[in-house]
Coordinates of C-alpha atoms and ligand atoms in Angstrom, one line a residue:
M85 CA 85.2 -75.5 -50.9
S86 CA 87.7 -76.6 -53.5
L87 CA 89.0 -74.3 -56.6
T88 CA 90.6 -75.6 -59.5
F89 CA 93.4 -73.3 -61.5
Y90 CA 94.2 -73.2 -65.0
Y91 CA 97.0 -71.7 -65.7
S92 CA 100.3 -71.1 -68.1
P93 CA 103.1 -69.0 -67.1
F94 CA 103.7 -65.4 -68.6
S95 CA 100.2 -65.4 -70.1
S96 CA 96.8 -63.3 -68.8
A97 CA 96.9 -66.6 -66.3
S98 CA 98.9 -64.7 -64.5
T99 CA 98.3 -61.8 -62.6
V100 CA 94.9 -64.2 -62.1
H101 CA 97.6 -66.6 -60.6
A102 CA 99.6 -63.9 -58.2
V103 CA 96.0 -62.7 -56.6
L104 CA 95.8 -66.1 -55.2
E105 CA 99.2 -66.4 -54.3
E106 CA 98.8 -62.7 -52.3
L107 CA 95.4 -64.7 -50.5
G108 CA 97.0 -67.6 -49.7
I109 CA 94.0 -69.7 -50.1
P110 CA 94.4 -72.8 -50.2
Y111 CA 93.8 -74.0 -53.9
E112 CA 94.8 -76.8 -57.2
K113 CA 97.0 -75.8 -60.2
V114 CA 96.5 -77.4 -63.4
R115 CA 99.3 -75.9 -65.4
I116 CA 98.2 -75.8 -69.4
D117 CA 100.3 -75.4 -72.1
L118 CA 99.6 -73.8 -74.9
Q119 CA 102.1 -74.6 -77.7
K120 CA 100.5 -78.5 -77.3
G121 CA 97.4 -76.5 -77.9
E122 CA 96.3 -77.9 -74.2
T123 CA 93.6 -75.2 -74.2
K124 CA 91.9 -76.3 -77.8
K125 CA 91.0 -80.2 -76.5
P126 CA 87.3 -80.9 -75.7
E127 CA 87.9 -81.5 -71.9
F128 CA 88.9 -78.2 -71.6
L129 CA 86.6 -76.5 -74.2
A130 CA 83.3 -78.2 -71.9
L131 CA 84.9 -76.2 -69.5
N132 CA 85.5 -73.0 -71.4
P133 CA 84.1 -72.8 -74.8
N134 CA 87.0 -69.6 -75.3
G135 CA 89.4 -72.1 -75.6
V136 CA 92.1 -69.7 -73.3
V137 CA 93.9 -69.7 -69.7
P138 CA 93.0 -68.6 -67.2
L139 CA 91.0 -70.2 -65.5
L140 CA 89.0 -71.0 -62.2
V141 CA 86.8 -74.0 -61.4
Q142 CA 84.9 -73.6 -57.6
D143 CA 83.3 -76.8 -57.1
G144 CA 82.8 -77.5 -60.1
A145 CA 82.0 -74.1 -61.4
P146 CA 83.9 -72.7 -64.2
I147 CA 84.7 -68.9 -64.2
F148 CA 86.4 -67.9 -66.9
E149 CA 87.6 -63.9 -67.6
S150 CA 91.1 -62.6 -64.9
V151 CA 89.1 -59.8 -64.1
A152 CA 85.9 -61.9 -63.6
I153 CA 87.8 -64.2 -61.5
I154 CA 89.3 -61.7 -59.9
L155 CA 86.6 -59.5 -58.7
H156 CA 84.4 -62.7 -56.9
L157 CA 88.1 -63.9 -55.5
G158 CA 88.5 -60.4 -54.2
E159 CA 84.7 -60.1 -53.1
S160 CA 85.0 -63.7 -51.6
Y161 CA 88.4 -63.8 -50.1
G162 CA 89.8 -60.2 -50.3
E163 CA 87.7 -58.4 -48.2
K164 CA 88.3 -60.0 -45.1
K165 CA 92.1 -60.0 -45.8
G166 CA 92.2 -56.5 -46.4
L167 CA 92.7 -57.3 -49.6
F168 CA 89.9 -55.8 -51.3
P169 CA 87.8 -53.2 -50.4
A170 CA 84.1 -53.4 -49.4
A171 CA 81.1 -52.3 -50.9
G172 CA 80.7 -49.0 -51.5
L173 CA 82.6 -47.1 -53.7
E174 CA 85.4 -47.8 -53.0
R175 CA 85.0 -51.4 -54.9
A176 CA 83.6 -49.4 -57.3
K177 CA 86.1 -47.7 -58.0
A178 CA 88.4 -51.6 -57.4
F179 CA 85.9 -52.7 -60.5
Q180 CA 86.5 -49.7 -62.5
W181 CA 90.0 -49.7 -62.7
L182 CA 89.9 -54.0 -63.2
V183 CA 87.6 -53.2 -66.0
W184 CA 89.8 -50.3 -67.0
C185 CA 93.1 -52.5 -66.9
N186 CA 91.6 -54.7 -69.6
V187 CA 89.1 -53.4 -71.6
T188 CA 90.6 -50.0 -72.4
L189 CA 95.0 -50.8 -71.7
G190 CA 94.2 -54.2 -72.8
E191 CA 92.9 -53.5 -76.2
A192 CA 95.2 -50.5 -76.8
L193 CA 97.9 -52.8 -76.1
S194 CA 96.6 -55.6 -78.1
R195 CA 96.3 -53.3 -80.9
H196 CA 99.8 -52.1 -80.6
Q197 CA 100.8 -56.4 -80.8
R198 CA 98.1 -57.0 -84.0
N199 CA 100.7 -54.3 -85.8
T200 CA 104.3 -55.1 -84.5
S201 CA 104.4 -58.4 -82.8
E202 CA 106.9 -61.8 -84.4
R203 CA 104.2 -64.0 -83.7
I204 CA 101.7 -62.1 -86.4
P205 CA 103.1 -62.7 -90.3
K206 CA 104.2 -59.4 -91.4
E207 CA 101.9 -58.9 -93.9
Q208 CA 99.3 -58.6 -91.6
H209 CA 101.5 -55.9 -90.1
N210 CA 100.0 -52.3 -90.5
A211 CA 102.3 -48.9 -90.0
K212 CA 99.8 -46.2 -88.9
A213 CA 97.6 -48.7 -87.1
A214 CA 100.4 -49.4 -85.0
E215 CA 101.8 -45.8 -84.7
I216 CA 98.4 -45.0 -83.5
A217 CA 98.4 -48.0 -81.6
K218 CA 101.2 -46.6 -80.0
A219 CA 100.3 -43.4 -78.7
D220 CA 96.6 -45.0 -77.3
V221 CA 98.7 -47.1 -75.6
E222 CA 101.3 -44.6 -73.9
A223 CA 97.8 -42.0 -73.8
R224 CA 96.8 -44.7 -71.2
L225 CA 99.9 -45.4 -69.5
S226 CA 99.8 -41.6 -68.5
I227 CA 96.5 -41.4 -67.0
L228 CA 97.6 -44.4 -64.8
D229 CA 100.6 -42.5 -64.2
Q230 CA 98.7 -39.9 -62.9
A231 CA 95.7 -41.5 -61.1
L232 CA 98.9 -42.9 -58.9
T233 CA 100.0 -39.4 -58.1
G234 CA 100.9 -38.5 -54.5
K235 CA 99.2 -42.1 -54.0
N236 CA 101.2 -45.3 -53.7
F237 CA 98.2 -48.3 -54.2
I238 CA 95.2 -47.1 -57.1
V239 CA 92.4 -47.9 -54.4
G240 CA 92.6 -47.0 -51.0
S241 CA 95.2 -46.6 -48.6
S242 CA 97.1 -50.4 -48.3
F243 CA 97.7 -52.6 -51.5
S244 CA 94.8 -54.3 -52.6
L245 CA 94.4 -56.8 -55.3
V246 CA 93.3 -54.6 -58.0
D247 CA 96.9 -53.2 -57.9
S248 CA 98.4 -56.7 -57.5
H249 CA 96.5 -56.5 -61.4
L250 CA 97.5 -53.4 -62.8
V251 CA 101.6 -54.1 -61.1
G252 CA 101.1 -57.4 -62.9
W253 CA 99.5 -55.7 -66.8
A254 CA 102.1 -52.8 -66.6
H255 CA 105.0 -55.4 -65.9
Y256 CA 103.4 -57.2 -69.5
V257 CA 102.9 -53.4 -71.5
E258 CA 106.8 -52.6 -70.3
M259 CA 108.3 -56.0 -71.6
C260 CA 105.7 -55.4 -74.9
G261 CA 109.1 -52.3 -75.5
F262 CA 107.5 -49.7 -73.8
A263 CA 109.8 -47.3 -71.4
L264 CA 108.1 -46.9 -68.2
A265 CA 110.3 -43.8 -67.6
K266 CA 108.2 -41.4 -69.4
Y267 CA 105.7 -42.4 -66.1
P268 CA 107.8 -41.8 -62.9
T269 CA 105.5 -42.5 -60.9
L270 CA 104.3 -45.7 -62.5
Q271 CA 107.7 -46.7 -62.8
A272 CA 107.9 -46.6 -58.7
Y273 CA 104.8 -48.3 -58.3
V274 CA 105.3 -51.3 -60.1
K275 CA 109.4 -51.6 -58.6
A276 CA 107.6 -51.8 -56.2
G277 CA 104.9 -54.6 -56.5
I278 CA 107.0 -56.6 -59.5
A279 CA 109.5 -57.0 -56.0
R280 CA 106.1 -58.8 -53.4
P281 CA 106.5 -62.8 -53.1
A282 CA 103.4 -63.3 -54.8
Y283 CA 105.0 -62.5 -58.1
V284 CA 107.8 -63.4 -57.3
K285 CA 106.2 -66.2 -56.8
V286 CA 104.4 -66.4 -60.4
M287 CA 107.4 -64.8 -62.4
K288 CA 109.3 -67.9 -61.7
P289 CA 109.4 -70.5 -65.0
D290 CA 108.5 -73.8 -62.6
A291 CA 105.4 -71.7 -61.1
Ligands
GSH521 N1 90.3 -61.5 -71.5 C1 91.0 -63.1 -71.1 C2 92.5 -63.5 -72.0 C3 92.9 -64.8 -72.0 C4 93.7 -65.1 -73.1 O1 93.7 -64.3 -74.1 N2 94.8 -65.9 -73.2 C5 95.3 -66.6 -73.5 C6 96.9 -65.9 -73.2 S1 97.2 -64.8 -73.4 C7 95.3 -67.6 -74.1 O2 94.9 -68.2 -73.2 N3 95.2 -68.0 -75.6 C8 95.5 -69.1 -75.1 C9 96.7 -70.3 -76.7 O3 97.0 -69.5 -77.1 O4 96.4 -71.7 -77.2 C10 91.6 -62.8 -69.4 O5 91.9 -61.9 -69.5 O6 91.1 -64.3 -68.7

């Protein structure tokens, strides 16, 4: 069995990278330079026609979308290692939070970035849309903050790959300018998560 992970540091690949490190399974890394347009080269597009990282190739079969990769790794390796819930309602909660993170929180953040980021030409920014997106991101951070009330982990009673993904995302939201101080439970959760060796390792520039 072979696993090849295509990634770029500080990108959507980072949470998958942290998940692979949490699992401690053998995998080969292929670092992709986004600035050089390496995801748009024919050999990469043949594996992922979306032209984005992350991409995991298992025994020659490419799998794209970070959440799909994490779900697959969770089912294949995480459960045995106590890092992913067994099939049943707890696993359904794992699916729920992973999908919520990318689809619901991610949607609002992407709308916010679209209307505020320096990487998007100013004439394409819309102040009202940015204001609405900001309120939406904040409302979604509150949902996560409340869901964590009284617990250290989002699903079950121990750290899981779901926490790894949520921590990475919430940390990224913070880096985009959203102060987590308004969400004390979430802030403590992120602080603990980013101190984990797997996360520290993938956040190094030479990761
Ligand atoms: N929904 C995708 C998003 C992947 C994505 O947008 N990746 C960006 C980096 S954050 C990328 O590779 N962009 C290609 C580029 O900038 O050339 C996932 O979660 O896997």
